[in-house]
Amino acid sequence: MIVDLNITEYIRSLMKEEKNDLSHIESEARVNHVPIVKPETKELLRTLVLLKKPMKILEAVGFSSLYMNSYQPEGGTIITIERNEKRIKKAKENIKNQGKEEQITLLEGDAIEILKGLDGSFDLIFVDAAKGQYIHFLDDVLRLLAPEGVLVSDNVLQDGDVA
């Protein structure tokens, strides 16, 4: 979230409401208080994916994976990490219902441990986890980031609380 409400409202006023296969997943998540990205973050991710055209994305939330994959070039893949059993079940269901099993790989477990075991490089890495854990992800995230890759860390100011 952007701290200044006027800026947030302005950005949201520029966004077009989307009606697509993911709309019901997003609505359900918001109603059930499942932490997914805010609308302005979603718009940033869409813009970055369209600009960067990443073939390989690493991220840590099922909804964001589905959303970013819908803007990836054909043949693009995403690895997503989740440790919450309830969210794992729902993410698997959503990925299957969207027919994205070939494009999105869900790794189950603690991101700190999983990141240590990953190889290769990613064109875009989206970190959206417990803010206090970001520092523990950093070395592996930077190791996995492609030379021209983009790193996005969500909510680093945690609604202004950190500042």
PDB file of C-alpha atoms in Angstrom:
ATOM      1  CA  MET A   1       0.000   0.000   0.000  1.00  0.00           C
ATOM      2  CA  ILE A   2       1.163   3.476  -0.772  1.00  0.00           C
ATOM      3  CA  VAL A   3       1.113   5.470   2.467  1.00  0.00           C
ATOM      4  CA  ASP A   4      -0.549   8.609   1.078  1.00  0.00           C
ATOM      5  CA  LEU A   5      -4.246   7.819   0.596  1.00  0.00           C
ATOM      6  CA  ASN A   6      -4.603  10.479  -2.121  1.00  0.00           C
ATOM      7  CA  ILE A   7      -1.928   8.788  -4.226  1.00  0.00           C
ATOM      8  CA  THR A   8      -3.501   5.376  -3.695  1.00  0.00           C
ATOM      9  CA  GLU A   9      -6.930   6.672  -4.699  1.00  0.00           C
ATOM     10  CA  TYR A  10      -5.485   8.370  -7.780  1.00  0.00           C
ATOM     11  CA  ILE A  11      -3.685   5.212  -8.928  1.00  0.00           C
ATOM     12  CA  ARG A  12      -6.824   3.140  -8.368  1.00  0.00           C
ATOM     13  CA  SER A  13      -8.895   5.673 -10.362  1.00  0.00           C
ATOM     14  CA  LEU A  14      -6.659   5.032 -13.409  1.00  0.00           C
ATOM     15  CA  MET A  15      -7.090   1.268 -13.266  1.00  0.00           C
ATOM     16  CA  LYS A  16      -9.692  -0.519 -15.340  1.00  0.00           C
ATOM     17  CA  GLU A  17     -11.769  -3.115 -13.530  1.00  0.00           C
ATOM     18  CA  GLU A  18     -10.916  -6.535 -14.854  1.00  0.00           C
ATOM     19  CA  LYS A  19     -13.462  -9.242 -15.412  1.00  0.00           C
ATOM     20  CA  ASN A  20     -11.661 -12.465 -16.211  1.00  0.00           C
ATOM     21  CA  ASP A  21     -11.190 -16.023 -14.992  1.00  0.00           C
ATOM     22  CA  LEU A  22      -9.205 -14.756 -11.986  1.00  0.00           C
ATOM     23  CA  SER A  23     -11.831 -12.246 -10.791  1.00  0.00           C
ATOM     24  CA  HIS A  24     -13.702 -14.827  -8.731  1.00  0.00           C
ATOM     25  CA  ILE A  25     -10.463 -16.088  -7.153  1.00  0.00           C
ATOM     26  CA  GLU A  26      -9.506 -12.543  -6.184  1.00  0.00           C
ATOM     27  CA  SER A  27     -12.979 -11.764  -4.799  1.00  0.00           C
ATOM     28  CA  GLU A  28     -13.073 -14.981  -2.791  1.00  0.00           C
ATOM     29  CA  ALA A  29      -9.618 -14.289  -1.351  1.00  0.00           C
ATOM     30  CA  ARG A  30     -10.567 -10.760  -0.302  1.00  0.00           C
ATOM     31  CA  VAL A  31     -13.873 -11.901   1.281  1.00  0.00           C
ATOM     32  CA  ASN A  32     -12.047 -14.647   3.202  1.00  0.00           C
ATOM     33  CA  HIS A  33      -9.213 -12.303   4.267  1.00  0.00           C
ATOM     34  CA  VAL A  34      -6.582 -14.314   2.413  1.00  0.00           C
ATOM     35  CA  PRO A  35      -3.590 -12.001   2.008  1.00  0.00           C
ATOM     36  CA  ILE A  36      -3.215 -11.233  -1.687  1.00  0.00           C
ATOM     37  CA  VAL A  37      -1.682  -8.212  -3.356  1.00  0.00           C
ATOM     38  CA  LYS A  38      -3.492  -4.899  -3.292  1.00  0.00           C
ATOM     39  CA  PRO A  39      -4.970  -3.589  -6.566  1.00  0.00           C
ATOM     40  CA  GLU A  40      -2.155  -1.079  -7.135  1.00  0.00           C
ATOM     41  CA  THR A  41       0.464  -3.804  -6.595  1.00  0.00           C
ATOM     42  CA  LYS A  42      -1.400  -6.030  -9.025  1.00  0.00           C
ATOM     43  CA  GLU A  43      -1.255  -3.228 -11.600  1.00  0.00           C
ATOM     44  CA  LEU A  44       2.492  -2.819 -11.029  1.00  0.00           C
ATOM     45  CA  LEU A  45       3.032  -6.554 -11.528  1.00  0.00           C
ATOM     46  CA  ARG A  46       0.992  -6.505 -14.751  1.00  0.00           C
ATOM     47  CA  THR A  47       3.023  -3.561 -16.056  1.00  0.00           C
ATOM     48  CA  LEU A  48       6.362  -5.157 -15.133  1.00  0.00           C
ATOM     49  CA  VAL A  49       5.447  -8.478 -16.745  1.00  0.00           C
ATOM     50  CA  LEU A  50       4.277  -6.767 -19.929  1.00  0.00           C
ATOM     51  CA  LEU A  51       7.427  -4.612 -20.078  1.00  0.00           C
ATOM     52  CA  LYS A  52      10.007  -7.198 -19.018  1.00  0.00           C
ATOM     53  CA  LYS A  53       8.362 -10.233 -20.689  1.00  0.00           C
ATOM     54  CA  PRO A  54       9.907 -12.619 -18.133  1.00  0.00           C
ATOM     55  CA  MET A  55      10.027 -16.257 -19.174  1.00  0.00           C
ATOM     56  CA  LYS A  56      10.840 -17.458 -15.640  1.00  0.00           C
ATOM     57  CA  ILE A  57       9.199 -15.978 -12.550  1.00  0.00           C
ATOM     58  CA  LEU A  58       9.691 -16.909  -8.897  1.00  0.00           C
ATOM     59  CA  GLU A  59       7.063 -15.794  -6.399  1.00  0.00           C
ATOM     60  CA  ALA A  60       5.431 -16.732  -3.136  1.00  0.00           C
ATOM     61  CA  VAL A  61       1.641 -16.502  -3.507  1.00  0.00           C
ATOM     62  CA  GLY A  62      -0.764 -18.502  -5.689  1.00  0.00           C
ATOM     63  CA  PHE A  63      -3.004 -15.648  -6.864  1.00  0.00           C
ATOM     64  CA  SER A  64      -0.055 -13.531  -7.978  1.00  0.00           C
ATOM     65  CA  SER A  65       1.285 -16.497  -9.949  1.00  0.00           C
ATOM     66  CA  LEU A  66      -1.951 -16.926 -11.855  1.00  0.00           C
ATOM     67  CA  TYR A  67      -2.200 -13.198 -12.456  1.00  0.00           C
ATOM     68  CA  MET A  68       1.375 -12.736 -13.689  1.00  0.00           C
ATOM     69  CA  ASN A  69       1.183 -15.876 -15.832  1.00  0.00           C
ATOM     70  CA  SER A  70      -1.778 -14.410 -17.696  1.00  0.00           C
ATOM     71  CA  TYR A  71       0.561 -11.645 -18.962  1.00  0.00           C
ATOM     72  CA  GLN A  72       3.701 -13.742 -19.494  1.00  0.00           C
ATOM     73  CA  PRO A  73       4.899 -14.589 -22.986  1.00  0.00           C
ATOM     74  CA  GLU A  74       3.812 -17.984 -24.268  1.00  0.00           C
ATOM     75  CA  GLY A  75       6.035 -20.674 -22.797  1.00  0.00           C
ATOM     76  CA  GLY A  76       6.683 -18.675 -19.616  1.00  0.00           C
ATOM     77  CA  THR A  77       6.829 -20.522 -16.301  1.00  0.00           C
ATOM     78  CA  ILE A  78       6.430 -19.631 -12.651  1.00  0.00           C
ATOM     79  CA  ILE A  79       7.622 -21.292  -9.471  1.00  0.00           C
ATOM     80  CA  THR A  80       5.547 -20.335  -6.452  1.00  0.00           C
ATOM     81  CA  ILE A  81       6.281 -21.198  -2.822  1.00  0.00           C
ATOM     82  CA  GLU A  82       3.697 -21.661  -0.063  1.00  0.00           C
ATOM     83  CA  ARG A  83       3.913 -23.168   3.400  1.00  0.00           C
ATOM     84  CA  ASN A  84       0.371 -22.691   4.732  1.00  0.00           C
ATOM     85  CA  GLU A  85      -1.505 -25.999   4.278  1.00  0.00           C
ATOM     86  CA  LYS A  86      -4.869 -24.327   3.722  1.00  0.00           C
ATOM     87  CA  ARG A  87      -3.428 -21.965   1.105  1.00  0.00           C
ATOM     88  CA  ILE A  88      -1.521 -24.815  -0.574  1.00  0.00           C
ATOM     89  CA  LYS A  89      -4.757 -26.716  -1.062  1.00  0.00           C
ATOM     90  CA  LYS A  90      -6.532 -23.651  -2.476  1.00  0.00           C
ATOM     91  CA  ALA A  91      -3.583 -22.711  -4.710  1.00  0.00           C
ATOM     92  CA  LYS A  92      -3.475 -26.237  -6.171  1.00  0.00           C
ATOM     93  CA  GLU A  93      -7.209 -26.075  -6.810  1.00  0.00           C
ATOM     94  CA  ASN A  94      -6.963 -22.648  -8.483  1.00  0.00           C
ATOM     95  CA  ILE A  95      -3.982 -23.658 -10.616  1.00  0.00           C
ATOM     96  CA  LYS A  96      -5.781 -26.808 -11.752  1.00  0.00           C
ATOM     97  CA  ASN A  97      -9.079 -25.000 -12.417  1.00  0.00           C
ATOM     98  CA  GLN A  98      -7.233 -22.458 -14.581  1.00  0.00           C
ATOM     99  CA  GLY A  99      -5.429 -25.248 -16.477  1.00  0.00           C
ATOM    100  CA  LYS A 100      -2.002 -23.875 -15.502  1.00  0.00           C
ATOM    101  CA  GLU A 101      -0.331 -27.024 -14.137  1.00  0.00           C
ATOM    102  CA  GLU A 102       2.260 -26.938 -16.944  1.00  0.00           C
ATOM    103  CA  GLN A 103       3.140 -23.259 -16.412  1.00  0.00           C
ATOM    104  CA  ILE A 104       3.002 -22.939 -12.597  1.00  0.00           C
ATOM    105  CA  THR A 105       4.913 -25.176 -10.198  1.00  0.00           C
ATOM    106  CA  LEU A 106       3.895 -24.997  -6.535  1.00  0.00           C
ATOM    107  CA  LEU A 107       6.652 -25.835  -4.060  1.00  0.00           C
ATOM    108  CA  GLU A 108       5.388 -26.640  -0.575  1.00  0.00           C
ATOM    109  CA  GLY A 109       7.347 -25.581   2.485  1.00  0.00           C
ATOM    110  CA  ASP A 110       9.333 -22.782   4.048  1.00  0.00           C
ATOM    111  CA  ALA A 111      10.670 -20.336   1.455  1.00  0.00           C
ATOM    112  CA  ILE A 112      13.959 -19.864   3.324  1.00  0.00           C
ATOM    113  CA  GLU A 113      14.751 -23.575   2.944  1.00  0.00           C
ATOM    114  CA  ILE A 114      13.310 -23.978  -0.562  1.00  0.00           C
ATOM    115  CA  LEU A 115      15.223 -20.979  -1.949  1.00  0.00           C
ATOM    116  CA  LYS A 116      18.510 -22.521  -0.799  1.00  0.00           C
ATOM    117  CA  GLY A 117      17.821 -25.581  -2.976  1.00  0.00           C
ATOM    118  CA  LEU A 118      16.798 -23.742  -6.157  1.00  0.00           C
ATOM    119  CA  ASP A 119      19.164 -23.391  -9.105  1.00  0.00           C
ATOM    120  CA  GLY A 120      19.070 -21.418 -12.305  1.00  0.00           C
ATOM    121  CA  SER A 121      17.968 -17.846 -12.682  1.00  0.00           C
ATOM    122  CA  PHE A 122      14.700 -15.952 -12.811  1.00  0.00           C
ATOM    123  CA  ASP A 123      13.796 -12.929 -14.898  1.00  0.00           C
ATOM    124  CA  LEU A 124      11.374 -11.650 -12.246  1.00  0.00           C
ATOM    125  CA  ILE A 125      11.230 -12.450  -8.547  1.00  0.00           C
ATOM    126  CA  PHE A 126       8.261 -11.277  -6.491  1.00  0.00           C
ATOM    127  CA  VAL A 127       8.735 -11.554  -2.713  1.00  0.00           C
ATOM    128  CA  ASP A 128       5.550 -11.283  -0.674  1.00  0.00           C
ATOM    129  CA  ALA A 129       6.031 -12.933   2.688  1.00  0.00           C
ATOM    130  CA  ALA A 130       6.491 -12.052   6.348  1.00  0.00           C
ATOM    131  CA  LYS A 131       8.305  -8.722   6.178  1.00  0.00           C
ATOM    132  CA  GLY A 132      10.726  -9.644   8.966  1.00  0.00           C
ATOM    133  CA  GLN A 133      11.911 -12.614   6.874  1.00  0.00           C
ATOM    134  CA  TYR A 134      12.938 -10.614   3.796  1.00  0.00           C
ATOM    135  CA  ILE A 135      16.486 -10.184   5.074  1.00  0.00           C
ATOM    136  CA  HIS A 136      16.768 -13.996   5.358  1.00  0.00           C
ATOM    137  CA  PHE A 137      15.671 -14.397   1.706  1.00  0.00           C
ATOM    138  CA  LEU A 138      17.973 -11.758   0.274  1.00  0.00           C
ATOM    139  CA  ASP A 139      21.166 -13.749  -0.407  1.00  0.00           C
ATOM    140  CA  ASP A 140      19.334 -16.553  -2.199  1.00  0.00           C
ATOM    141  CA  VAL A 141      16.981 -14.203  -4.029  1.00  0.00           C
ATOM    142  CA  LEU A 142      19.937 -12.205  -5.367  1.00  0.00           C
ATOM    143  CA  ARG A 143      21.732 -15.449  -6.308  1.00  0.00           C
ATOM    144  CA  LEU A 144      18.641 -16.563  -8.296  1.00  0.00           C
ATOM    145  CA  LEU A 145      17.965 -13.209  -9.969  1.00  0.00           C
ATOM    146  CA  ALA A 146      19.067 -13.076 -13.623  1.00  0.00           C
ATOM    147  CA  PRO A 147      21.597 -10.304 -14.465  1.00  0.00           C
ATOM    148  CA  GLU A 148      18.881  -8.163 -16.094  1.00  0.00           C
ATOM    149  CA  GLY A 149      16.162  -9.476 -13.766  1.00  0.00           C
ATOM    150  CA  VAL A 150      13.684  -7.495 -11.701  1.00  0.00           C
ATOM    151  CA  LEU A 151      13.164  -7.957  -7.958  1.00  0.00           C
ATOM    152  CA  VAL A 152       9.891  -6.755  -6.421  1.00  0.00           C
ATOM    153  CA  SER A 153       9.398  -6.877  -2.646  1.00  0.00           C
ATOM    154  CA  ASP A 154       5.829  -6.241  -1.560  1.00  0.00           C
ATOM    155  CA  ASN A 155       4.836  -4.100   1.420  1.00  0.00           C
ATOM    156  CA  VAL A 156       8.341  -3.303   2.655  1.00  0.00           C
ATOM    157  CA  LEU A 157       6.946  -0.284   4.515  1.00  0.00           C
ATOM    158  CA  GLN A 158       3.992  -2.351   5.830  1.00  0.00           C
ATOM    159  CA  ASP A 159       1.362   0.355   5.385  1.00  0.00           C
ATOM    160  CA  GLY A 160       3.722   2.998   6.756  1.00  0.00           C
ATOM    161  CA  ASP A 161       4.421   1.174  10.034  1.00  0.00           C
ATOM    162  CA  VAL A 162       8.090   0.606   9.193  1.00  0.00           C
ATOM    163  CA  ALA A 163       8.651   4.248   8.279  1.00  0.00           C
TER     164      ALA A 163
END
